[in-house]
Short mmCIF file of C-alpha atoms and ligand atoms in Angstrom, two decimals:
data_model
loop_
_atom_site.label_atom_id
_atom_site.label_comp_id
_atom_site.label_asym_id
_atom_site.label_seq_id
_atom_site.Cartn_x
_atom_site.Cartn_y
_atom_site.Cartn_z
CA UNK A 1 100.35 71.41 84.30
CA UNK A 2 102.41 74.65 84.64
CA UNK A 3 101.77 74.63 88.40
CA UNK A 4 104.12 71.53 88.54
CA UNK A 5 107.09 73.72 87.67
CA UNK A 6 106.78 75.16 90.96
CA UNK A 7 107.23 73.61 94.40
CA UNK A 8 103.72 72.93 95.66
CA UNK A 9 104.69 73.76 99.30
CA UNK A 10 101.55 75.75 99.77
CA UNK A 11 99.01 72.99 98.83
CA UNK A 12 96.01 72.92 101.19
CA UNK A 13 96.51 76.24 102.40
CA UNK A 14 94.09 79.36 101.90
CA UNK A 15 95.67 82.81 101.43
CA UNK A 16 93.47 85.90 101.53
CA UNK A 17 95.18 88.91 100.02
CA UNK A 18 93.66 92.47 99.73
CA UNK A 19 94.89 94.55 96.76
CA UNK A 20 94.43 97.90 95.25
CA UNK A 21 93.07 101.03 96.95
CA UNK A 22 89.90 101.98 98.39
CA UNK A 23 87.53 104.58 97.03
CA UNK A 24 85.32 106.63 99.44
CA UNK A 25 82.39 108.18 97.75
CA UNK A 26 81.67 111.83 97.97
CA UNK A 27 78.63 111.92 95.62
CA UNK A 28 77.38 109.36 92.90
CA UNK A 29 80.29 110.52 90.72
CA UNK A 30 83.14 111.28 92.91
CA UNK A 31 85.27 109.76 95.43
CA UNK A 32 88.38 110.21 97.67
CA UNK A 33 90.88 107.68 96.37
CA UNK A 34 94.75 107.00 96.17
CA UNK A 35 97.13 105.72 93.38
CA UNK A 36 97.70 102.06 94.57
CA UNK A 37 97.44 99.84 91.51
CA UNK A 38 97.33 96.45 93.23
CA UNK A 39 100.25 95.07 91.36
CA UNK A 40 102.10 93.84 94.51
CA UNK A 41 98.89 92.02 95.70
CA UNK A 42 98.36 90.49 92.29
CA UNK A 43 102.04 89.23 92.22
CA UNK A 44 101.64 87.68 95.78
CA UNK A 45 98.39 86.13 94.70
CA UNK A 46 99.93 84.56 91.73
CA UNK A 47 103.07 83.43 93.58
CA UNK A 48 101.10 81.65 96.32
CA UNK A 49 98.60 80.09 93.74
CA UNK A 50 101.82 78.81 91.68
CA UNK A 51 103.12 77.17 94.78
CA UNK A 52 99.66 75.36 95.49
CA UNK A 53 97.80 77.62 97.73
CA UNK A 54 94.17 78.68 97.10
CA UNK A 55 93.81 82.43 97.06
CA UNK A 56 91.16 84.80 97.67
CA UNK A 57 92.12 88.12 96.21
CA UNK A 58 89.87 90.98 97.44
CA UNK A 59 90.56 93.62 94.79
CA UNK A 60 89.81 97.13 95.53
CA UNK A 61 89.38 99.04 92.42
CA UNK A 62 92.18 97.17 90.51
CA UNK A 63 92.03 97.61 86.75
CA UNK A 64 90.73 94.55 85.20
CA UNK A 65 93.62 94.24 82.74
CA UNK A 66 95.89 93.60 85.88
CA UNK A 67 93.63 90.95 87.51
CA UNK A 68 95.24 87.37 87.40
CA UNK A 69 93.52 84.38 85.73
CA UNK A 70 94.60 81.24 87.51
CA UNK A 71 92.39 78.37 88.72
CA UNK A 72 93.32 78.66 92.18
CA UNK A 73 92.54 82.40 92.48
CA UNK A 74 89.03 83.62 93.42
CA UNK A 75 88.55 87.35 92.80
CA UNK A 76 86.28 89.30 95.13
CA UNK A 77 85.54 93.02 94.63
CA UNK A 78 85.39 95.55 97.38
CA UNK A 79 85.04 99.31 96.73
CA UNK A 80 85.28 101.27 99.92
CA UNK A 81 87.23 100.32 103.22
CA UNK A 82 84.05 99.33 105.15
CA UNK A 83 83.35 96.90 102.20
CA UNK A 84 87.02 95.70 102.38
CA UNK A 85 86.62 95.06 106.02
CA UNK A 86 83.45 93.02 105.58
CA UNK A 87 85.07 90.97 102.92
CA UNK A 88 88.10 90.24 104.97
CA UNK A 89 86.34 89.38 108.03
CA UNK A 90 83.96 87.10 106.16
CA UNK A 91 86.95 85.28 104.57
CA UNK A 92 89.27 85.26 107.64
CA UNK A 93 87.84 82.15 109.46
CA UNK A 94 88.70 80.11 106.24
CA UNK A 95 92.14 81.40 105.89
CA UNK A 96 95.71 80.30 107.14
CA UNK A 97 97.26 83.51 105.99
CA UNK A 98 95.69 87.11 105.84
CA UNK A 99 97.77 89.69 103.80
CA UNK A 100 96.65 93.44 103.63
CA UNK A 101 98.56 95.00 100.61
CA UNK A 102 95.57 97.32 99.89
CA UNK A 103 95.96 101.02 100.50
CA UNK A 104 92.97 101.73 102.72
CA UNK A 105 91.70 105.33 102.70
CA UNK A 106 92.45 106.64 106.28
CA UNK A 107 89.35 108.78 106.14
CA UNK A 108 85.95 108.81 104.28
CA UNK A 109 83.35 111.66 103.79
CA UNK A 110 80.91 111.42 106.68
CA UNK A 111 78.10 111.68 104.46
CA UNK A 112 77.49 110.88 100.82
CA UNK A 113 74.96 112.88 98.83
CA UNK A 114 72.50 110.93 96.43
CA UNK A 115 72.80 113.62 93.99
CA UNK A 116 75.92 115.17 92.33
CA UNK A 117 77.32 118.22 94.24
CA UNK A 118 77.08 121.26 92.26
CA UNK A 119 79.36 124.23 92.02
CA UNK A 120 77.98 127.79 91.85
CA UNK A 121 77.06 128.18 95.72
CA UNK A 122 79.54 128.04 98.38
CA UNK A 123 82.65 126.02 98.19
CA UNK A 124 81.78 122.63 99.83
CA UNK A 125 83.21 121.79 103.18
CA UNK A 126 83.60 117.96 103.53
CA UNK A 127 83.42 116.59 106.86
CA UNK A 128 85.74 113.41 107.16
CA UNK A 129 85.60 110.42 109.55
CA UNK A 130 88.39 107.96 110.36
CA UNK A 131 87.92 104.52 108.73
CA UNK A 132 88.66 101.42 110.85
CA UNK A 133 92.09 100.12 110.82
CA UNK A 134 91.30 96.67 109.26
CA UNK A 135 94.74 95.33 109.68
CA UNK A 136 94.95 96.23 113.53
CA UNK A 137 91.52 94.82 113.74
CA UNK A 138 92.53 91.39 112.33
CA UNK A 139 95.70 91.38 114.45
CA UNK A 140 93.94 92.07 117.67
CA UNK A 141 91.15 89.63 117.15
CA UNK A 142 92.75 86.13 116.57
CA UNK A 143 89.46 84.22 116.70
CA UNK A 144 89.88 83.58 112.82
CA UNK A 145 93.25 81.72 113.69
CA UNK A 146 95.15 83.00 110.65
CA UNK A 147 98.65 84.46 110.35
CA UNK A 148 98.44 88.09 109.73
CA UNK A 149 100.59 90.37 107.30
CA UNK A 150 100.60 93.86 106.64
CA UNK A 151 102.27 96.31 104.35
CA UNK A 152 103.59 99.73 104.65
CA UNK A 153 105.26 101.97 101.99
CA UNK A 154 107.58 104.28 104.05
CA UNK A 155 109.92 107.01 103.20
CA UNK A 156 112.63 108.50 105.41
CA UNK A 157 112.67 112.17 106.39
CA UNK A 158 114.39 114.26 109.09
CA UNK A 159 112.23 112.59 111.72
CA UNK A 160 113.55 109.18 111.11
CA UNK A 161 114.55 106.57 108.52
CA UNK A 162 112.44 104.22 106.57
CA UNK A 163 113.29 101.41 109.15
CA UNK A 164 112.57 103.60 112.17
CA UNK A 165 109.08 104.38 110.89
CA UNK A 166 108.61 100.82 109.83
CA UNK A 167 109.59 99.29 113.21
CA UNK A 168 107.31 101.66 115.11
CA UNK A 169 104.34 100.71 112.47
CA UNK A 170 105.15 97.15 112.97
CA UNK A 171 104.94 97.41 116.88
CA UNK A 172 101.75 99.47 116.62
CA UNK A 173 99.99 97.23 114.21
CA UNK A 174 100.40 93.99 116.07
CA UNK A 175 100.60 91.99 112.77
CA UNK A 176 102.80 89.03 112.66
CA UNK A 177 104.75 90.45 109.95
CA UNK A 178 105.00 93.87 108.22
CA UNK A 179 106.38 94.21 104.78
CA UNK A 180 108.10 97.59 104.58
CA UNK A 181 108.44 98.83 100.98
CA UNK A 182 111.47 101.13 100.90
CA UNK A 183 110.08 103.72 98.59
CA UNK A 184 112.55 105.55 96.26
CA UNK A 185 115.47 103.39 97.37
CA UNK A 186 115.87 101.38 93.92
CA UNK A 187 116.11 104.14 91.32
CA UNK A 188 118.71 103.22 88.72
CA UNK A 189 118.50 99.42 89.19
CA UNK A 190 116.67 98.83 86.09
CA UNK A 191 114.56 95.74 86.58
CA UNK A 192 114.88 95.93 90.30
CA UNK A 193 111.85 97.87 91.27
CA UNK A 194 111.21 97.04 94.73
CA UNK A 195 113.13 96.98 98.09
CA UNK A 196 111.55 95.38 100.97
CA UNK A 197 112.44 94.92 104.71
CA UNK A 198 110.02 92.53 106.52
CA UNK A 199 109.68 93.05 110.25
CA UNK A 200 108.21 90.96 112.98
CA UNK A 201 105.60 92.34 115.53
CA UNK A 202 108.61 93.40 117.79
CA UNK A 203 110.07 95.36 114.95
CA UNK A 204 113.02 92.94 114.31
CA UNK A 205 114.15 92.42 110.87
CA UNK A 206 113.24 88.98 109.26
CA UNK A 207 114.18 89.59 105.65
CA UNK A 208 115.80 92.25 103.51
CA UNK A 209 115.72 92.09 99.78
CA UNK A 210 115.44 94.02 96.53
CA UNK A 211 114.14 92.83 93.06
CA UNK A 212 111.22 92.57 90.85
CA UNK A 213 107.83 92.42 92.22
CA UNK A 214 107.54 88.78 91.43
CA UNK A 215 110.90 87.93 93.14
CA UNK A 216 110.00 90.23 96.32
CA UNK A 217 106.47 88.16 96.40
CA UNK A 218 108.54 85.09 96.61
CA UNK A 219 110.46 86.55 99.39
CA UNK A 220 107.39 87.48 101.28
CA UNK A 221 105.99 83.93 100.98
CA UNK A 222 109.24 82.39 102.06
CA UNK A 223 109.37 84.62 105.00
CA UNK A 224 105.66 83.88 105.94
CA UNK A 225 106.33 80.27 105.85
CA UNK A 226 109.58 80.46 107.91
CA UNK A 227 107.83 82.51 110.52
CA UNK A 228 104.95 80.10 110.58
CA UNK A 229 107.20 77.27 111.15
CA UNK A 230 108.87 79.07 113.86
CA UNK A 231 112.12 79.62 112.25
N1 CTP B 504 95.46 99.48 106.90
C1 CTP B 504 94.20 99.08 107.28
N2 CTP B 504 93.30 99.78 107.58
C2 CTP B 504 93.28 101.11 107.47
C3 CTP B 504 94.63 101.66 107.18
C4 CTP B 504 95.64 100.99 106.83
O1 CTP B 504 94.18 97.77 107.12
N3 CTP B 504 92.35 101.98 107.80
C5 CTP B 504 96.59 98.65 106.55
C6 CTP B 504 97.16 98.63 105.10
O2 CTP B 504 96.34 97.62 104.41
C7 CTP B 504 98.53 98.14 105.31
C8 CTP B 504 98.83 98.84 106.81
O3 CTP B 504 97.65 98.96 107.44
O4 CTP B 504 98.71 96.78 105.37
C9 CTP B 504 99.75 100.08 106.90
O5 CTP B 504 99.04 101.10 106.25
P1 CTP B 504 99.72 102.65 106.28
O6 CTP B 504 98.70 103.46 105.56
O7 CTP B 504 101.10 102.54 105.97
O8 CTP B 504 99.40 102.88 107.93
P2 CTP B 504 98.39 103.76 108.80
O9 CTP B 504 98.30 103.05 110.00
O10 CTP B 504 97.27 104.04 108.04
O11 CTP B 504 99.49 104.88 109.11
P3 CTP B 504 99.88 106.31 108.20
O12 CTP B 504 99.15 106.20 106.92
O13 CTP B 504 99.46 107.44 109.10
O14 CTP B 504 101.28 105.98 107.95
CA1 CA B 505 97.36 105.20 105.90
#
């Protein structure tokens, strides 16, 4: 019944959303990981579900307490980048929209040992290999037919502004939209905790907004809907 408080404009649509961060095993007890909590992906999943979409949320090491409970959201688990890619490729053919909010480890240990790495000998020298770029792959092979959205958390530096880096990444990825999280631009705005610029594959700005994560989730979904309608 609560769902009826929202416009059901996404009824009949399937969104596949990755969230959290991958963990790449070193040995049975250790991994290479990152600090991504999955909050934005969860906010997007809820925003889409409230508007009537069916959502597959591919959760990568998301704290159980953060996972949403909603009849339209199905939660799938993925641990590593390779597992996440399998999940995304498996779900993609049924989706109208694919959103990669997960922080994917760029590298993984080349080998994983079956027993715990012990100290006392020489300091281990881990060899790393690059993980596949899941977003780029989903954008390059369109046999799934879905609209593809990526995320990037960027900061500016002496080499360029947040937007310079965002535009370059948008063009390089080939996703239909890239949501650039302008990290560190909202300090002091209280509840306003996220500033985003949404770029298309040409690097042109489609939306620019700041607010709470759930407000920004709404902006992302509105921008996806407009872009899919060609406006
Ligand atoms: N991504 C992905 N697979 C990877 C790395 C990133 O699908 N192996 C996706 C992320 O889910 C995100 C987008 O690509 O949607 C941007 O991630 P980001 O880490 O900002 O971009 P990279 O291409 O990895 O560039 P870098 O980390 O060097 O800035
Ligand atoms: Ca990266």
